[in-house]
mmCIF file of C-alpha atoms and ligand atoms in Angstrom:
data_model
loop_
_atom_site.group_PDB
_atom_site.id
_atom_site.type_symbol
_atom_site.label_atom_id
_atom_site.label_comp_id
_atom_site.label_asym_id
_atom_site.label_seq_id
_atom_site.Cartn_x
_atom_site.Cartn_y
_atom_site.Cartn_z
ATOM 1 C CA MET A 1 -74.150 -32.724 155.387
ATOM 2 C CA LYS A 2 -73.209 -31.283 152.025
ATOM 3 C CA ASP A 3 -71.577 -27.887 151.955
ATOM 4 C CA PRO A 4 -72.914 -26.287 148.729
ATOM 5 C CA LYS A 5 -69.699 -24.289 148.394
ATOM 6 C CA LYS A 6 -67.244 -27.185 148.635
ATOM 7 C CA ILE A 7 -66.152 -28.382 145.199
ATOM 8 C CA LEU A 8 -63.590 -30.975 144.176
ATOM 9 C CA VAL A 9 -61.738 -30.136 140.968
ATOM 10 C CA THR A 10 -59.680 -32.836 139.268
ATOM 11 C CA GLY A 11 -56.894 -31.591 136.993
ATOM 12 C CA GLY A 12 -56.825 -28.333 138.966
ATOM 13 C CA ALA A 13 -53.194 -27.618 138.060
ATOM 14 C CA GLY A 14 -53.948 -27.721 134.344
ATOM 15 C CA TYR A 15 -54.868 -24.944 131.946
ATOM 16 C CA ILE A 16 -58.670 -24.974 132.054
ATOM 17 C CA GLY A 17 -58.870 -26.518 135.535
ATOM 18 C CA GLY A 18 -56.712 -23.762 137.018
ATOM 19 C CA HIS A 19 -58.620 -20.912 135.392
ATOM 20 C CA THR A 20 -61.866 -22.494 136.538
ATOM 21 C CA ILE A 21 -60.626 -22.673 140.123
ATOM 22 C CA ALA A 22 -59.859 -18.930 139.939
ATOM 23 C CA ASP A 23 -63.398 -18.229 138.705
ATOM 24 C CA LEU A 24 -65.027 -20.539 141.278
ATOM 25 C CA MET A 25 -63.096 -18.899 144.115
ATOM 26 C CA ALA A 26 -64.080 -15.444 142.868
ATOM 27 C CA ASN A 27 -67.666 -16.689 143.156
ATOM 28 C CA GLY A 28 -67.298 -17.848 146.753
ATOM 29 C CA PHE A 29 -66.627 -21.575 146.276
ATOM 30 C CA ASP A 30 -64.073 -23.515 148.363
ATOM 31 C CA ILE A 31 -61.862 -25.766 146.312
ATOM 32 C CA ILE A 32 -60.051 -29.028 146.776
ATOM 33 C CA SER A 33 -57.805 -29.849 143.825
ATOM 34 C CA VAL A 34 -56.574 -33.277 142.745
ATOM 35 C CA ASP A 35 -53.768 -33.298 140.214
ATOM 36 C CA ASP A 36 -50.952 -35.817 139.903
ATOM 37 C CA LEU A 37 -48.834 -33.067 138.311
ATOM 38 C CA SER A 38 -47.874 -35.354 135.428
ATOM 39 C CA ARG A 39 -49.110 -32.671 133.022
ATOM 40 C CA GLY A 40 -50.231 -29.832 135.291
ATOM 41 C CA SER A 41 -47.913 -27.686 137.367
ATOM 42 C CA MET A 42 -47.765 -26.262 140.888
ATOM 43 C CA ARG A 43 -46.993 -22.950 139.157
ATOM 44 C CA MET A 44 -50.700 -22.813 138.270
ATOM 45 C CA LEU A 45 -51.796 -23.228 141.887
ATOM 46 C CA HIS A 46 -49.276 -20.647 143.097
ATOM 47 C CA GLY A 47 -50.611 -18.200 140.509
ATOM 48 C CA ILE A 48 -54.178 -18.763 141.715
ATOM 49 C CA GLU A 49 -52.992 -18.041 145.242
ATOM 50 C CA LYS A 50 -51.560 -14.719 144.060
ATOM 51 C CA ILE A 51 -54.838 -13.803 142.350
ATOM 52 C CA THR A 52 -57.228 -14.840 145.121
ATOM 53 C CA GLY A 53 -55.055 -14.400 148.227
ATOM 54 C CA ARG A 54 -56.077 -17.935 149.247
ATOM 55 C CA LYS A 55 -54.187 -21.228 149.171
ATOM 56 C CA VAL A 56 -55.573 -24.145 147.170
ATOM 57 C CA LYS A 57 -55.012 -27.575 148.653
ATOM 58 C CA ASN A 58 -53.862 -30.057 146.005
ATOM 59 C CA TYR A 59 -53.720 -33.818 146.348
ATOM 60 C CA LYS A 60 -50.966 -35.246 144.166
ATOM 61 C CA VAL A 61 -52.900 -38.398 143.408
ATOM 62 C CA ASP A 62 -53.307 -40.545 140.305
ATOM 63 C CA LEU A 63 -57.068 -40.925 139.852
ATOM 64 C CA CYS A 64 -56.514 -44.307 138.211
ATOM 65 C CA ASN A 65 -55.691 -45.533 141.718
ATOM 66 C CA LEU A 66 -59.094 -46.089 143.321
ATOM 67 C CA GLU A 67 -57.888 -46.462 146.915
ATOM 68 C CA ASP A 68 -55.883 -43.237 146.854
ATOM 69 C CA THR A 69 -58.819 -41.456 145.239
ATOM 70 C CA GLU A 70 -61.283 -42.733 147.834
ATOM 71 C CA ALA A 71 -59.002 -41.526 150.617
ATOM 72 C CA ILE A 72 -59.368 -37.922 149.404
ATOM 73 C CA PHE A 73 -63.128 -38.121 149.769
ATOM 74 C CA THR A 74 -62.856 -39.706 153.233
ATOM 75 C CA GLU A 75 -60.574 -36.886 154.317
ATOM 76 C CA ASN A 76 -62.922 -34.219 152.901
ATOM 77 C CA PRO A 77 -66.523 -34.940 153.833
ATOM 78 C CA GLY A 78 -69.339 -32.686 152.621
ATOM 79 C CA ILE A 79 -68.216 -32.143 149.010
ATOM 80 C CA ALA A 80 -71.208 -30.826 147.036
ATOM 81 C CA GLY A 81 -69.943 -31.197 143.474
ATOM 82 C CA ILE A 82 -67.123 -32.420 141.275
ATOM 83 C CA ILE A 83 -65.629 -30.928 138.141
ATOM 84 C CA HIS A 84 -63.610 -33.526 136.290
ATOM 85 C CA PHE A 85 -60.892 -32.042 134.063
ATOM 86 C CA ALA A 86 -58.096 -34.543 134.654
ATOM 87 C CA ALA A 87 -57.303 -36.224 131.346
ATOM 88 C CA TYR A 88 -54.660 -36.424 128.660
ATOM 89 C CA LYS A 89 -55.486 -34.107 125.784
ATOM 90 C CA SER A 90 -52.980 -34.312 122.971
ATOM 91 C CA VAL A 91 -54.504 -35.567 119.712
ATOM 92 C CA PRO A 92 -51.194 -36.685 118.074
ATOM 93 C CA GLU A 93 -50.016 -38.391 121.264
ATOM 94 C CA SER A 94 -53.325 -40.259 121.452
ATOM 95 C CA VAL A 95 -52.813 -41.495 117.891
ATOM 96 C CA ARG A 96 -49.334 -42.741 118.840
ATOM 97 C CA GLU A 97 -50.412 -44.272 122.152
ATOM 98 C CA PRO A 98 -54.141 -45.021 122.141
ATOM 99 C CA LEU A 99 -54.095 -47.463 125.074
ATOM 100 C CA LYS A 100 -52.420 -44.892 127.298
ATOM 101 C CA TYR A 101 -55.336 -42.551 126.543
ATOM 102 C CA PHE A 102 -58.022 -45.173 127.178
ATOM 103 C CA ARG A 103 -56.328 -46.365 130.362
ATOM 104 C CA ASN A 104 -55.916 -42.908 131.825
ATOM 105 C CA ASN A 105 -58.961 -40.991 130.625
ATOM 106 C CA ILE A 106 -61.503 -43.771 131.124
ATOM 107 C CA ASN A 107 -60.245 -45.355 134.369
ATOM 108 C CA SER A 108 -59.930 -42.009 136.122
ATOM 109 C CA LEU A 109 -63.472 -41.045 135.136
ATOM 110 C CA VAL A 110 -64.929 -44.360 136.324
ATOM 111 C CA ASN A 111 -63.088 -44.054 139.650
ATOM 112 C CA VAL A 112 -64.243 -40.496 140.246
ATOM 113 C CA LEU A 113 -67.847 -41.478 139.454
ATOM 114 C CA GLN A 114 -67.584 -44.373 141.870
ATOM 115 C CA CYS A 115 -66.353 -42.009 144.602
ATOM 116 C CA ALA A 116 -69.239 -39.664 143.808
ATOM 117 C CA ARG A 117 -71.657 -42.536 144.320
ATOM 118 C CA GLU A 118 -70.003 -43.771 147.515
ATOM 119 C CA ASN A 119 -70.088 -40.269 148.972
ATOM 120 C CA ASN A 120 -73.518 -39.296 147.734
ATOM 121 C CA ILE A 121 -72.215 -36.400 145.640
ATOM 122 C CA ASN A 122 -74.836 -35.610 143.016
ATOM 123 C CA HIS A 123 -73.471 -32.767 140.901
ATOM 124 C CA PHE A 124 -70.857 -33.503 138.288
ATOM 125 C CA VAL A 125 -69.355 -31.505 135.430
ATOM 126 C CA PHE A 126 -67.450 -33.356 132.711
ATOM 127 C CA SER A 127 -64.872 -31.691 130.451
ATOM 128 C CA SER A 128 -65.776 -32.608 126.943
ATOM 129 C CA SER A 129 -64.788 -31.279 123.575
ATOM 130 C CA CYS A 130 -66.150 -30.314 120.178
ATOM 131 C CA SER A 131 -64.020 -33.189 118.882
ATOM 132 C CA VAL A 132 -66.985 -35.454 119.778
ATOM 133 C CA TYR A 133 -68.705 -34.136 116.620
ATOM 134 C CA GLY A 134 -66.010 -35.425 114.278
ATOM 135 C CA ASN A 135 -66.383 -33.693 110.913
ATOM 136 C CA ALA A 136 -69.673 -31.918 111.542
ATOM 137 C CA GLU A 137 -72.069 -31.824 108.628
ATOM 138 C CA LYS A 138 -73.895 -28.615 109.474
ATOM 139 C CA LEU A 139 -72.350 -25.392 110.824
ATOM 140 C CA PRO A 140 -72.623 -23.837 113.310
ATOM 141 C CA VAL A 141 -72.776 -27.155 115.094
ATOM 142 C CA SER A 142 -75.430 -27.579 117.808
ATOM 143 C CA GLU A 143 -75.559 -30.027 120.681
ATOM 144 C CA ASP A 144 -78.021 -32.353 118.984
ATOM 145 C CA ALA A 145 -75.879 -32.802 115.840
ATOM 146 C CA PRO A 146 -75.398 -36.491 115.111
ATOM 147 C CA GLN A 147 -72.026 -37.717 116.343
ATOM 148 C CA ARG A 148 -69.762 -38.946 113.596
ATOM 149 C CA GLU A 149 -66.825 -41.293 113.893
ATOM 150 C CA ALA A 150 -64.170 -39.913 116.293
ATOM 151 C CA GLU A 151 -61.124 -38.556 114.445
ATOM 152 C CA SER A 152 -58.644 -39.680 117.122
ATOM 153 C CA PRO A 153 -58.382 -41.873 120.225
ATOM 154 C CA TYR A 154 -58.447 -38.637 122.263
ATOM 155 C CA ALA A 155 -61.800 -37.695 120.723
ATOM 156 C CA ARG A 156 -63.030 -41.219 121.307
ATOM 157 C CA THR A 157 -62.223 -40.938 125.038
ATOM 158 C CA LYS A 158 -64.427 -37.825 125.121
ATOM 159 C CA GLN A 159 -67.292 -39.587 123.318
ATOM 160 C CA MET A 160 -66.932 -42.570 125.653
ATOM 161 C CA GLY A 161 -66.669 -40.303 128.697
ATOM 162 C CA GLU A 162 -69.881 -38.524 127.770
ATOM 163 C CA ASN A 163 -71.671 -41.845 127.333
ATOM 164 C CA ILE A 164 -70.381 -43.170 130.651
ATOM 165 C CA CYS A 165 -71.701 -40.024 132.379
ATOM 166 C CA LYS A 166 -75.039 -40.374 130.580
ATOM 167 C CA ASP A 167 -75.420 -44.012 131.561
ATOM 168 C CA PHE A 168 -74.582 -43.137 135.141
ATOM 169 C CA SER A 169 -77.157 -40.347 135.378
ATOM 170 C CA VAL A 170 -80.270 -42.470 134.818
ATOM 171 C CA PRO A 171 -83.313 -40.836 136.462
ATOM 172 C CA THR A 172 -83.464 -43.267 139.401
ATOM 173 C CA ARG A 173 -79.995 -42.309 140.600
ATOM 174 C CA LYS A 174 -80.573 -38.587 141.264
ATOM 175 C CA PHE A 175 -77.185 -37.825 139.765
ATOM 176 C CA ASN A 176 -76.879 -34.588 137.792
ATOM 177 C CA VAL A 177 -74.317 -34.248 135.046
ATOM 178 C CA THR A 178 -73.364 -31.333 132.845
ATOM 179 C CA LEU A 179 -71.260 -32.160 129.796
ATOM 180 C CA LEU A 180 -69.385 -29.097 128.545
ATOM 181 C CA ARG A 181 -68.068 -29.275 125.000
ATOM 182 C CA TYR A 182 -65.193 -26.835 124.606
ATOM 183 C CA PHE A 183 -64.276 -25.438 121.229
ATOM 184 C CA ASN A 184 -60.763 -23.877 121.112
ATOM 185 C CA PRO A 185 -59.899 -22.408 124.530
ATOM 186 C CA VAL A 186 -57.192 -19.727 124.348
ATOM 187 C CA GLY A 187 -55.884 -16.721 126.272
ATOM 188 C CA ALA A 188 -55.043 -16.294 129.928
ATOM 189 C CA HIS A 189 -56.353 -14.752 133.134
ATOM 190 C CA PRO A 190 -56.432 -10.952 132.639
ATOM 191 C CA SER A 191 -54.043 -10.501 135.598
ATOM 192 C CA ALA A 192 -51.402 -12.450 133.572
ATOM 193 C CA MET A 193 -50.633 -14.396 136.761
ATOM 194 C CA ILE A 194 -51.800 -17.703 135.294
ATOM 195 C CA GLY A 195 -51.998 -19.054 131.762
ATOM 196 C CA GLU A 196 -51.249 -22.030 129.607
ATOM 197 C CA LEU A 197 -48.028 -23.878 130.444
ATOM 198 C CA GLN A 198 -46.939 -25.970 127.475
ATOM 199 C CA LEU A 199 -43.237 -26.654 127.096
ATOM 200 C CA ILE A 200 -43.521 -27.696 123.467
ATOM 201 C CA PRO A 201 -46.942 -26.557 122.347
ATOM 202 C CA GLU A 202 -48.944 -28.033 119.510
ATOM 203 C CA ASN A 203 -51.893 -25.635 119.720
ATOM 204 C CA LEU A 204 -51.942 -22.579 117.563
ATOM 205 C CA VAL A 205 -52.007 -19.753 120.124
ATOM 206 C CA PRO A 206 -49.092 -20.886 122.323
ATOM 207 C CA VAL A 207 -47.177 -21.649 119.105
ATOM 208 C CA ILE A 208 -47.812 -18.051 118.020
ATOM 209 C CA THR A 209 -46.792 -16.464 121.326
ATOM 210 C CA GLN A 210 -43.678 -18.656 121.616
ATOM 211 C CA THR A 211 -42.657 -17.693 118.089
ATOM 212 C CA ALA A 212 -43.201 -14.004 118.770
ATOM 213 C CA ILE A 213 -41.145 -14.086 121.964
ATOM 214 C CA GLY A 214 -38.319 -16.012 120.275
ATOM 215 C CA LYS A 215 -38.653 -19.365 122.027
ATOM 216 C CA ARG A 216 -39.196 -20.756 118.521
ATOM 217 C CA LYS A 217 -37.502 -19.541 115.388
ATOM 218 C CA ASP A 218 -40.597 -19.721 113.220
ATOM 219 C CA MET A 219 -43.924 -21.434 112.820
ATOM 220 C CA GLN A 220 -45.999 -23.034 110.125
ATOM 221 C CA ILE A 221 -49.527 -22.581 108.989
ATOM 222 C CA PHE A 222 -50.785 -26.081 108.329
ATOM 223 C CA GLY A 223 -52.255 -25.699 104.860
ATOM 224 C CA ASN A 224 -53.696 -22.733 102.949
ATOM 225 C CA ASP A 225 -55.539 -24.686 100.284
ATOM 226 C CA TYR A 226 -58.681 -25.518 102.253
ATOM 227 C CA PRO A 227 -62.086 -24.513 100.882
ATOM 228 C CA THR A 228 -62.426 -21.537 103.296
ATOM 229 C CA ARG A 229 -62.390 -17.747 102.762
ATOM 230 C CA ASP A 230 -58.578 -17.479 102.860
ATOM 231 C CA GLY A 231 -57.652 -21.150 102.451
ATOM 232 C CA THR A 232 -56.740 -21.760 106.125
ATOM 233 C CA CYS A 233 -58.789 -23.789 108.641
ATOM 234 C CA VAL A 234 -61.629 -22.235 110.596
ATOM 235 C CA ARG A 235 -62.001 -22.717 114.356
ATOM 236 C CA ASP A 236 -64.047 -21.218 117.169
ATOM 237 C CA TYR A 237 -61.592 -19.626 119.615
ATOM 238 C CA ILE A 238 -63.014 -18.923 123.042
ATOM 239 C CA HIS A 239 -61.364 -17.217 126.014
ATOM 240 C CA VAL A 240 -60.388 -19.593 128.798
ATOM 241 C CA MET A 241 -62.043 -17.339 131.426
ATOM 242 C CA ASP A 242 -65.332 -17.582 129.534
ATOM 243 C CA ILE A 243 -64.945 -21.363 129.533
ATOM 244 C CA ALA A 244 -64.082 -21.229 133.250
ATOM 245 C CA ASN A 245 -67.182 -19.202 134.090
ATOM 246 C CA ALA A 246 -69.440 -21.703 132.329
ATOM 247 C CA HIS A 247 -68.341 -24.330 134.882
ATOM 248 C CA THR A 248 -69.288 -22.038 137.745
ATOM 249 C CA LYS A 249 -72.654 -21.421 136.110
ATOM 250 C CA ALA A 250 -73.234 -25.131 135.434
ATOM 251 C CA LEU A 251 -72.605 -25.970 139.084
ATOM 252 C CA GLN A 252 -74.834 -23.166 140.329
ATOM 253 C CA TYR A 253 -77.527 -24.359 137.921
ATOM 254 C CA MET A 254 -77.442 -27.930 139.257
ATOM 255 C CA ILE A 255 -77.012 -26.996 142.936
ATOM 256 C CA SER A 256 -80.044 -24.695 142.762
ATOM 257 C CA GLU A 257 -81.978 -27.563 141.109
ATOM 258 C CA LYS A 258 -82.820 -25.634 137.965
ATOM 259 C CA ASN A 259 -81.959 -28.516 135.655
ATOM 260 C CA THR A 260 -84.885 -30.264 134.045
ATOM 261 C CA GLU A 261 -82.831 -33.209 132.830
ATOM 262 C CA ARG A 262 -80.343 -35.360 134.741
ATOM 263 C CA CYS A 263 -77.751 -35.040 131.995
ATOM 264 C CA GLU A 264 -77.407 -31.884 129.946
ATOM 265 C CA VAL A 265 -74.869 -30.935 127.324
ATOM 266 C CA PHE A 266 -73.690 -27.480 126.280
ATOM 267 C CA ASN A 267 -71.419 -26.143 123.570
ATOM 268 C CA LEU A 268 -68.888 -23.600 124.805
ATOM 269 C CA GLY A 269 -67.738 -21.567 121.840
ATOM 270 C CA SER A 270 -67.933 -17.929 120.848
ATOM 271 C CA GLY A 271 -70.115 -18.789 117.861
ATOM 272 C CA ASN A 272 -67.601 -17.151 115.472
ATOM 273 C CA GLY A 273 -65.504 -19.031 112.966
ATOM 274 C CA VAL A 274 -61.993 -17.547 112.633
ATOM 275 C CA THR A 275 -59.315 -18.644 110.158
ATOM 276 C CA VAL A 276 -55.678 -19.254 111.107
ATOM 277 C CA LEU A 277 -54.654 -16.163 109.127
ATOM 278 C CA GLU A 278 -57.292 -13.986 110.798
ATOM 279 C CA LEU A 279 -56.055 -15.118 114.197
ATOM 280 C CA ILE A 280 -52.443 -14.336 113.246
ATOM 281 C CA ASN A 281 -53.501 -10.879 112.020
ATOM 282 C CA ALA A 282 -55.351 -10.198 115.289
ATOM 283 C CA PHE A 283 -52.245 -11.251 117.229
ATOM 284 C CA GLU A 284 -49.914 -9.037 115.181
ATOM 285 C CA LYS A 285 -52.220 -6.048 115.594
ATOM 286 C CA VAL A 286 -52.683 -6.416 119.348
ATOM 287 C CA SER A 287 -49.062 -7.290 120.227
ATOM 288 C CA GLY A 288 -47.308 -5.071 117.690
ATOM 289 C CA GLN A 289 -45.124 -8.100 116.817
ATOM 290 C CA LYS A 290 -44.419 -9.368 113.321
ATOM 291 C CA LEU A 291 -44.736 -13.135 113.241
ATOM 292 C CA ASN A 292 -42.235 -15.243 111.369
ATOM 293 C CA TYR A 293 -44.461 -17.832 109.727
ATOM 294 C CA LYS A 294 -44.417 -20.037 106.640
ATOM 295 C CA VAL A 295 -47.166 -21.933 104.956
ATOM 296 C CA GLY A 296 -46.611 -25.672 105.218
ATOM 297 C CA ALA A 297 -48.481 -28.868 104.429
ATOM 298 C CA ARG A 298 -51.833 -29.763 105.901
ATOM 299 C CA ARG A 299 -51.694 -31.457 109.312
ATOM 300 C CA PRO A 300 -53.235 -34.939 109.234
ATOM 301 C CA GLY A 301 -56.461 -35.201 111.198
ATOM 302 C CA ASP A 302 -57.383 -31.503 111.010
ATOM 303 C CA VAL A 303 -61.039 -30.766 110.332
ATOM 304 C CA VAL A 304 -61.582 -27.985 107.800
ATOM 305 C CA GLU A 305 -64.042 -25.877 109.686
ATOM 306 C CA VAL A 306 -65.912 -25.993 113.001
ATOM 307 C CA TYR A 307 -67.708 -23.403 115.096
ATOM 308 C CA ALA A 308 -70.421 -23.512 117.694
ATOM 309 C CA ASN A 309 -74.036 -22.716 117.984
ATOM 310 C CA ASN A 310 -73.923 -21.516 121.615
ATOM 311 C CA ASP A 311 -77.617 -20.590 122.004
ATOM 312 C CA LYS A 312 -78.289 -23.324 124.534
ATOM 313 C CA ALA A 313 -75.597 -22.253 127.047
ATOM 314 C CA ARG A 314 -76.666 -18.629 126.698
ATOM 315 C CA LYS A 315 -80.359 -19.374 127.186
ATOM 316 C CA ILE A 316 -80.243 -22.065 129.847
ATOM 317 C CA LEU A 317 -77.081 -21.270 131.835
ATOM 318 C CA GLY A 318 -77.282 -17.510 131.315
ATOM 319 C CA TRP A 319 -73.681 -17.722 130.073
ATOM 320 C CA GLU A 320 -72.047 -15.475 127.517
ATOM 321 C CA ALA A 321 -68.702 -15.238 125.779
ATOM 322 C CA LYS A 322 -67.454 -11.885 127.057
ATOM 323 C CA TYR A 323 -63.914 -11.699 125.684
ATOM 324 C CA SER A 324 -63.253 -10.575 122.096
ATOM 325 C CA LEU A 325 -60.653 -12.135 119.785
ATOM 326 C CA ASP A 326 -58.352 -9.150 120.451
ATOM 327 C CA GLU A 327 -58.657 -9.724 124.205
ATOM 328 C CA MET A 328 -57.869 -13.400 123.722
ATOM 329 C CA MET A 329 -54.671 -12.438 121.878
ATOM 330 C CA ASP A 330 -53.795 -9.669 124.335
ATOM 331 C CA THR A 331 -54.081 -11.878 127.431
ATOM 332 C CA ALA A 332 -52.183 -14.724 125.738
ATOM 333 C CA TRP A 333 -49.373 -12.308 124.816
ATOM 334 C CA ARG A 334 -49.168 -10.660 128.238
ATOM 335 C CA TRP A 335 -48.945 -14.120 129.816
ATOM 336 C CA GLU A 336 -46.060 -15.053 127.495
ATOM 337 C CA LEU A 337 -44.279 -11.815 128.504
ATOM 338 C CA GLU A 338 -44.891 -12.608 132.172
ATOM 339 C CA MET A 339 -43.333 -16.064 131.769
ATOM 340 C CA LYS A 340 -40.288 -14.497 130.135
ATOM 341 C CA LYS A 341 -39.956 -12.089 133.046
ATOM 342 C CA GLU A 342 -40.160 -14.960 135.537
ATOM 343 C CA MET A 343 -37.558 -17.004 133.636
ATOM 344 C CA GLU A 344 -35.161 -14.063 133.558
ATOM 345 C CA ALA A 345 -35.663 -13.381 137.260
ATOM 346 C CA ALA A 346 -35.028 -17.063 138.023
ATOM 347 C CA LYS A 347 -31.737 -16.893 136.044
ATOM 348 C CA LEU A 348 -30.576 -13.875 138.069
ATOM 349 C CA ASN A 349 -31.267 -15.584 141.409
HETATM 350 N N1 LIG B 1 -52.252 -24.685 113.379
HETATM 351 C C1 LIG B 1 -51.272 -24.175 112.555
HETATM 352 N N2 LIG B 1 -49.974 -24.173 113.012
HETATM 353 C C2 LIG B 1 -49.626 -24.643 114.241
HETATM 354 C C3 LIG B 1 -50.630 -25.155 115.089
HETATM 355 C C4 LIG B 1 -51.940 -25.161 114.616
HETATM 356 O O1 LIG B 1 -51.543 -23.745 111.437
HETATM 357 O O2 LIG B 1 -48.433 -24.639 114.572
HETATM 358 C C5 LIG B 1 -53.659 -24.686 112.908
HETATM 359 C C6 LIG B 1 -54.269 -26.064 112.853
HETATM 360 O O3 LIG B 1 -54.014 -26.663 111.605
HETATM 361 C C7 LIG B 1 -55.749 -25.758 113.054
HETATM 362 C C8 LIG B 1 -55.737 -24.516 113.946
HETATM 363 O O4 LIG B 1 -54.435 -23.969 113.838
HETATM 364 O O5 LIG B 1 -56.329 -25.401 111.831
HETATM 365 C C9 LIG B 1 -56.026 -24.819 115.398
HETATM 366 O O6 LIG B 1 -55.180 -25.853 115.821
HETATM 367 P P1 LIG B 1 -55.042 -26.264 117.349
HETATM 368 O O7 LIG B 1 -54.033 -27.374 117.435
HETATM 369 O O8 LIG B 1 -54.788 -25.056 118.181
HETATM 370 O O9 LIG B 1 -56.496 -26.780 117.735
HETATM 371 P P2 LIG B 1 -57.426 -27.960 117.134
HETATM 372 O O10 LIG B 1 -58.604 -27.258 116.552
HETATM 373 O O11 LIG B 1 -56.642 -28.702 116.129
HETATM 374 O O12 LIG B 1 -57.784 -28.753 118.316
#
């Protein structure tokens, strides 16, 4: 018998996986996490425990190992749905080591789908990304925009992953899939007990907070000669708790059999395009910190401008982006301060 509240989350010790677990638990779901901790951290799961007052069981298993993955399902009968976050996600690393990305991101997905089939689990959410659009022709980009060539092996694993899920959810199989395309997830849980853990970040917001706190001496804006309103690139930043809540809503939608199609895809963005300079200004205003930044060369592979049409998620899932840009910056900054406090306390002990 399926327990509609029992959900398996892969990559539960990662940034989006962890915040999603916190949101699922706040909505009454019971969670089993699988994370090999190669990129995620137990610190995330401990933080969730502090927020929810409940322990999250994590299996430290590599999902590329089918036998070990199957054993988790045997040990935990009655799982109603799976959210699959576990994947490598660095664009530059994927350019350097494409096979590593194909091996990990594709094999793990195929294994988890096989376990879903073997255990009759029919609700599946796949972590996708706006990178599947490549350089979108029309903005804001909607779900039915034609997919262009992937800009990196990472983006290609997301395009391939979506197609694998689609092929697997043919009508005869009774397998429901929701593909969620994230734009730029930022910020942290409002409690500041969990957040993004990147030792050497590449993404803009952790680079900003690490510069402001002094972990880095300075930072660069990658190009200010783009054809945008202030010359810097435009992205759609979206609070990680808004992203998290969309997963809860997608599961509820499938479990209550509201979906009309076996495989549905939703953009998760705020719908607002924000330039790098606008984001930096919002950060400086909210934190009261002056950022030490320079303008440098363009970063290879960057798209000029992308932001979402999020009508579909709002209409069909009843989802909305609740956090403002200022709140994104405020939670990101308070999380950075919390990490500093923890590091200092650890030094004293
Ligand atoms: N960016 C920047 N300096 C940094 C990191 C990022 O100027 O140190 C810019 C980057 O060029 C892009 C935007 O910030 O225009 C968002 O980059 P991020 O890596 O966070 O996300 P992406 O949209 O590339 O996935």
